[in-house]
JSON list of C-alpha atoms in Angstrom, two decimals:
[
{"chain": "U", "resi": 1, "resn": "MET", "atom": "CA", "xyz": [14.74, -6.16, 15.86]},
{"chain": "U", "resi": 2, "resn": "ASP", "atom": "CA", "xyz": [15.93, -5.27, 12.42]},
{"chain": "U", "resi": 3, "resn": "ARG", "atom": "CA", "xyz": [14.08, -7.84, 10.33]},
{"chain": "U", "resi": 4, "resn": "ILE", "atom": "CA", "xyz": [10.40, -8.42, 9.74]},
{"chain": "U", "resi": 5, "resn": "GLU", "atom": "CA", "xyz": [10.69, -12.12, 10.49]},
{"chain": "U", "resi": 6, "resn": "GLU", "atom": "CA", "xyz": [12.11, -11.33, 13.97]},
{"chain": "U", "resi": 7, "resn": "LEU", "atom": "CA", "xyz": [8.87, -9.67, 15.07]},
{"chain": "U", "resi": 8, "resn": "LYS", "atom": "CA", "xyz": [6.72, -11.55, 17.59]},
{"chain": "U", "resi": 9, "resn": "LYS", "atom": "CA", "xyz": [3.61, -11.17, 15.42]},
{"chain": "U", "resi": 10, "resn": "GLU", "atom": "CA", "xyz": [3.10, -11.97, 11.77]},
{"chain": "U", "resi": 11, "resn": "PHE", "atom": "CA", "xyz": [3.63, -8.77, 9.81]},
{"chain": "U", "resi": 12, "resn": "HIS", "atom": "CA", "xyz": [3.19, -7.91, 6.13]},
{"chain": "U", "resi": 13, "resn": "VAL", "atom": "CA", "xyz": [4.15, -4.71, 4.35]},
{"chain": "U", "resi": 14, "resn": "CYS", "atom": "CA", "xyz": [2.76, -3.63, 0.99]},
{"chain": "U", "resi": 15, "resn": "ALA", "atom": "CA", "xyz": [5.00, -1.47, -1.20]},
{"chain": "U", "resi": 16, "resn": "LEU", "atom": "CA", "xyz": [5.19, -0.62, -4.88]},
{"chain": "U", "resi": 17, "resn": "ASP", "atom": "CA", "xyz": [8.37, -1.16, -6.88]},
{"chain": "U", "resi": 18, "resn": "ILE", "atom": "CA", "xyz": [8.27, 1.99, -8.98]},
{"chain": "U", "resi": 19, "resn": "ILE", "atom": "CA", "xyz": [10.67, 0.47, -11.53]},
{"chain": "U", "resi": 20, "resn": "THR", "atom": "CA", "xyz": [8.60, -2.60, -12.47]},
{"chain": "U", "resi": 21, "resn": "GLY", "atom": "CA", "xyz": [5.20, -1.29, -11.37]},
{"chain": "U", "resi": 22, "resn": "LYS", "atom": "CA", "xyz": [4.65, -4.44, -9.28]},
{"chain": "U", "resi": 23, "resn": "THR", "atom": "CA", "xyz": [3.03, -4.42, -5.87]},
{"chain": "U", "resi": 24, "resn": "ILE", "atom": "CA", "xyz": [5.14, -6.41, -3.41]},
{"chain": "U", "resi": 25, "resn": "TYR", "atom": "CA", "xyz": [4.01, -7.93, -0.11]},
{"chain": "U", "resi": 26, "resn": "PHE", "atom": "CA", "xyz": [6.98, -8.30, 2.22]},
{"chain": "U", "resi": 27, "resn": "SER", "atom": "CA", "xyz": [6.87, -10.70, 5.18]},
{"chain": "U", "resi": 28, "resn": "GLU", "atom": "CA", "xyz": [10.62, -10.86, 5.66]},
{"chain": "U", "resi": 29, "resn": "GLY", "atom": "CA", "xyz": [13.56, -8.57, 5.14]},
{"chain": "U", "resi": 30, "resn": "ASP", "atom": "CA", "xyz": [14.95, -5.30, 6.49]},
{"chain": "U", "resi": 31, "resn": "LEU", "atom": "CA", "xyz": [12.09, -3.94, 8.62]},
{"chain": "U", "resi": 32, "resn": "TYR", "atom": "CA", "xyz": [13.13, -0.29, 8.53]},
{"chain": "U", "resi": 33, "resn": "ARG", "atom": "CA", "xyz": [13.97, 0.01, 4.82]},
{"chain": "U", "resi": 34, "resn": "ILE", "atom": "CA", "xyz": [10.79, -1.79, 3.75]},
{"chain": "U", "resi": 35, "resn": "VAL", "atom": "CA", "xyz": [8.49, 0.18, 6.07]},
{"chain": "U", "resi": 36, "resn": "LEU", "atom": "CA", "xyz": [10.19, 3.43, 5.06]},
{"chain": "U", "resi": 37, "resn": "GLY", "atom": "CA", "xyz": [9.68, 2.53, 1.40]},
{"chain": "U", "resi": 38, "resn": "SER", "atom": "CA", "xyz": [6.03, 1.67, 1.98]},
{"chain": "U", "resi": 39, "resn": "CYS", "atom": "CA", "xyz": [5.53, 5.17, 3.43]},
{"chain": "U", "resi": 40, "resn": "ALA", "atom": "CA", "xyz": [7.28, 7.04, 0.60]},
{"chain": "U", "resi": 41, "resn": "LEU", "atom": "CA", "xyz": [4.45, 9.04, -0.98]},
{"chain": "U", "resi": 42, "resn": "PRO", "atom": "CA", "xyz": [5.44, 9.80, -4.58]},
{"chain": "U", "resi": 43, "resn": "GLY", "atom": "CA", "xyz": [6.24, 13.45, -5.12]},
{"chain": "U", "resi": 44, "resn": "ILE", "atom": "CA", "xyz": [6.57, 14.07, -1.37]},
{"chain": "U", "resi": 45, "resn": "PHE", "atom": "CA", "xyz": [9.23, 11.59, -0.21]},
{"chain": "U", "resi": 46, "resn": "GLU", "atom": "CA", "xyz": [12.05, 10.01, -2.15]},
{"chain": "U", "resi": 47, "resn": "PRO", "atom": "CA", "xyz": [11.61, 6.36, -3.12]},
{"chain": "U", "resi": 48, "resn": "VAL", "atom": "CA", "xyz": [13.64, 3.95, -0.98]},
{"chain": "U", "resi": 49, "resn": "ARG", "atom": "CA", "xyz": [16.13, 1.57, -2.55]},
{"chain": "U", "resi": 50, "resn": "TYR", "atom": "CA", "xyz": [15.93, -1.93, -1.12]},
{"chain": "U", "resi": 51, "resn": "LYS", "atom": "CA", "xyz": [17.79, -4.75, -2.86]},
{"chain": "U", "resi": 52, "resn": "HIS", "atom": "CA", "xyz": [16.86, -4.40, -6.55]},
{"chain": "U", "resi": 53, "resn": "PHE", "atom": "CA", "xyz": [13.61, -2.53, -5.77]},
{"chain": "U", "resi": 54, "resn": "LEU", "atom": "CA", "xyz": [12.86, 1.18, -5.67]},
{"chain": "U", "resi": 55, "resn": "LEU", "atom": "CA", "xyz": [9.98, 1.32, -3.19]},
{"chain": "U", "resi": 56, "resn": "VAL", "atom": "CA", "xyz": [7.15, 3.81, -2.80]},
{"chain": "U", "resi": 57, "resn": "ASP", "atom": "CA", "xyz": [3.85, 3.77, -0.92]},
{"chain": "U", "resi": 58, "resn": "GLY", "atom": "CA", "xyz": [1.99, 0.54, -1.69]},
{"chain": "U", "resi": 59, "resn": "GLY", "atom": "CA", "xyz": [-1.27, 2.49, -1.52]},
{"chain": "U", "resi": 60, "resn": "VAL", "atom": "CA", "xyz": [-0.59, 3.79, -5.01]},
{"chain": "U", "resi": 61, "resn": "THR", "atom": "CA", "xyz": [-1.68, 0.41, -6.37]},
{"chain": "U", "resi": 62, "resn": "ASN", "atom": "CA", "xyz": [-3.31, -1.23, -3.37]},
{"chain": "U", "resi": 63, "resn": "ASN", "atom": "CA", "xyz": [-4.75, 0.81, -0.52]},
{"chain": "U", "resi": 64, "resn": "LEU", "atom": "CA", "xyz": [-6.40, -2.20, 1.14]},
{"chain": "U", "resi": 65, "resn": "PRO", "atom": "CA", "xyz": [-3.79, -4.98, 0.86]},
{"chain": "U", "resi": 66, "resn": "VAL", "atom": "CA", "xyz": [-5.63, -8.12, 1.95]},
{"chain": "U", "resi": 67, "resn": "GLU", "atom": "CA", "xyz": [-3.78, -10.46, -0.43]},
{"chain": "U", "resi": 68, "resn": "PRO", "atom": "CA", "xyz": [-1.31, -11.93, 2.10]},
{"chain": "U", "resi": 69, "resn": "PHE", "atom": "CA", "xyz": [-4.28, -13.32, 4.05]},
{"chain": "U", "resi": 70, "resn": "LEU", "atom": "CA", "xyz": [-6.43, -14.72, 1.24]},
{"chain": "U", "resi": 71, "resn": "LYS", "atom": "CA", "xyz": [-4.69, -18.11, 1.09]},
{"chain": "U", "resi": 72, "resn": "ARG", "atom": "CA", "xyz": [-5.35, -18.72, 4.76]},
{"chain": "U", "resi": 73, "resn": "ASP", "atom": "CA", "xyz": [-8.47, -20.01, 6.40]},
{"chain": "U", "resi": 74, "resn": "ILE", "atom": "CA", "xyz": [-9.00, -16.97, 8.62]},
{"chain": "U", "resi": 75, "resn": "PRO", "atom": "CA", "xyz": [-11.51, -14.13, 8.60]},
{"chain": "U", "resi": 76, "resn": "VAL", "atom": "CA", "xyz": [-10.20, -10.95, 7.01]},
{"chain": "U", "resi": 77, "resn": "VAL", "atom": "CA", "xyz": [-11.42, -7.78, 8.69]},
{"chain": "U", "resi": 78, "resn": "GLY", "atom": "CA", "xyz": [-10.91, -4.47, 6.91]},
{"chain": "U", "resi": 79, "resn": "VAL", "atom": "CA", "xyz": [-11.20, -0.85, 7.95]},
{"chain": "U", "resi": 80, "resn": "ASP", "atom": "CA", "xyz": [-11.94, 1.72, 5.26]},
{"chain": "U", "resi": 81, "resn": "VAL", "atom": "CA", "xyz": [-10.13, 4.85, 6.42]},
{"chain": "U", "resi": 82, "resn": "ASN", "atom": "CA", "xyz": [-10.64, 6.74, 3.15]},
{"chain": "U", "resi": 83, "resn": "PRO", "atom": "CA", "xyz": [-14.38, 6.97, 2.51]},
{"chain": "U", "resi": 84, "resn": "MET", "atom": "CA", "xyz": [-15.25, 8.58, -0.79]},
{"chain": "U", "resi": 85, "resn": "ASP", "atom": "CA", "xyz": [-17.67, 11.47, -0.92]},
{"chain": "U", "resi": 86, "resn": "PRO", "atom": "CA", "xyz": [-18.87, 13.24, -4.05]},
{"chain": "U", "resi": 87, "resn": "ALA", "atom": "CA", "xyz": [-16.72, 16.24, -4.89]},
{"chain": "U", "resi": 88, "resn": "ASP", "atom": "CA", "xyz": [-17.50, 19.71, -6.12]},
{"chain": "U", "resi": 89, "resn": "ARG", "atom": "CA", "xyz": [-17.03, 20.32, -9.81]},
{"chain": "U", "resi": 90, "resn": "PRO", "atom": "CA", "xyz": [-13.26, 20.59, -10.48]},
{"chain": "U", "resi": 91, "resn": "LYS", "atom": "CA", "xyz": [-12.25, 24.21, -11.08]},
{"chain": "U", "resi": 92, "resn": "ASN", "atom": "CA", "xyz": [-8.91, 23.74, -12.85]},
{"chain": "U", "resi": 93, "resn": "ILE", "atom": "CA", "xyz": [-6.48, 21.17, -14.23]},
{"chain": "U", "resi": 94, "resn": "VAL", "atom": "CA", "xyz": [-4.77, 20.67, -10.87]},
{"chain": "U", "resi": 95, "resn": "SER", "atom": "CA", "xyz": [-8.05, 19.81, -9.12]},
{"chain": "U", "resi": 96, "resn": "ILE", "atom": "CA", "xyz": [-8.93, 17.45, -11.98]},
{"chain": "U", "resi": 97, "resn": "LEU", "atom": "CA", "xyz": [-5.57, 15.69, -11.69]},
{"chain": "U", "resi": 98, "resn": "LEU", "atom": "CA", "xyz": [-5.82, 15.42, -7.90]},
{"chain": "U", "resi": 99, "resn": "ARG", "atom": "CA", "xyz": [-9.36, 14.07, -8.05]},
{"chain": "U", "resi": 100, "resn": "SER", "atom": "CA", "xyz": [-8.32, 11.55, -10.74]},
{"chain": "U", "resi": 101, "resn": "PHE", "atom": "CA", "xyz": [-5.45, 10.37, -8.54]},
{"chain": "U", "resi": 102, "resn": "VAL", "atom": "CA", "xyz": [-7.77, 9.92, -5.54]},
{"chain": "U", "resi": 103, "resn": "LEU", "atom": "CA", "xyz": [-10.31, 8.02, -7.67]},
{"chain": "U", "resi": 104, "resn": "ALA", "atom": "CA", "xyz": [-7.61, 5.73, -9.07]},
{"chain": "U", "resi": 105, "resn": "ILE", "atom": "CA", "xyz": [-6.41, 4.86, -5.59]},
{"chain": "U", "resi": 106, "resn": "ARG", "atom": "CA", "xyz": [-9.98, 4.44, -4.41]},
{"chain": "U", "resi": 107, "resn": "SER", "atom": "CA", "xyz": [-10.76, 1.90, -7.14]},
{"chain": "U", "resi": 108, "resn": "ASN", "atom": "CA", "xyz": [-8.27, -0.57, -5.69]},
{"chain": "U", "resi": 109, "resn": "VAL", "atom": "CA", "xyz": [-9.89, -0.25, -2.24]},
{"chain": "U", "resi": 110, "resn": "GLU", "atom": "CA", "xyz": [-13.20, -1.44, -3.67]},
{"chain": "U", "resi": 111, "resn": "LYS", "atom": "CA", "xyz": [-11.49, -4.57, -5.01]},
{"chain": "U", "resi": 112, "resn": "GLY", "atom": "CA", "xyz": [-10.00, -5.37, -1.60]},
{"chain": "U", "resi": 113, "resn": "LYS", "atom": "CA", "xyz": [-13.31, -4.77, 0.16]},
{"chain": "U", "resi": 114, "resn": "SER", "atom": "CA", "xyz": [-14.83, -7.72, -1.67]},
{"chain": "U", "resi": 115, "resn": "PHE", "atom": "CA", "xyz": [-12.50, -10.05, 0.28]},
{"chain": "U", "resi": 116, "resn": "ALA", "atom": "CA", "xyz": [-12.99, -8.55, 3.74]},
{"chain": "U", "resi": 117, "resn": "THR", "atom": "CA", "xyz": [-15.66, -8.06, 6.37]},
{"chain": "U", "resi": 118, "resn": "PHE", "atom": "CA", "xyz": [-16.36, -4.49, 7.50]}
]
């Protein structure tokens, strides 16, 4: 199977188009390119070109992507795999930047949690 819509189960992939800054929820298209793009952590893996998009990890903007299920009359169950603990006082600019990045990602998880049962 090469396409998302050929899968036996409904499947959605969240990725970020780094060009427009828009989060995209794919439910059809090239399975491998889209999944590869959704796993492309910025600064670690190259973004993946798919059609007119340049895809990176959707977790940059949405680390708990429940949106594809909100229009349906089904329960949404979420699993928080990135719990947030208080951190030690940052010691340098790199630790401040890393902590800021983690907090920014974490903020979008809290939004998604309001729509799901845990």
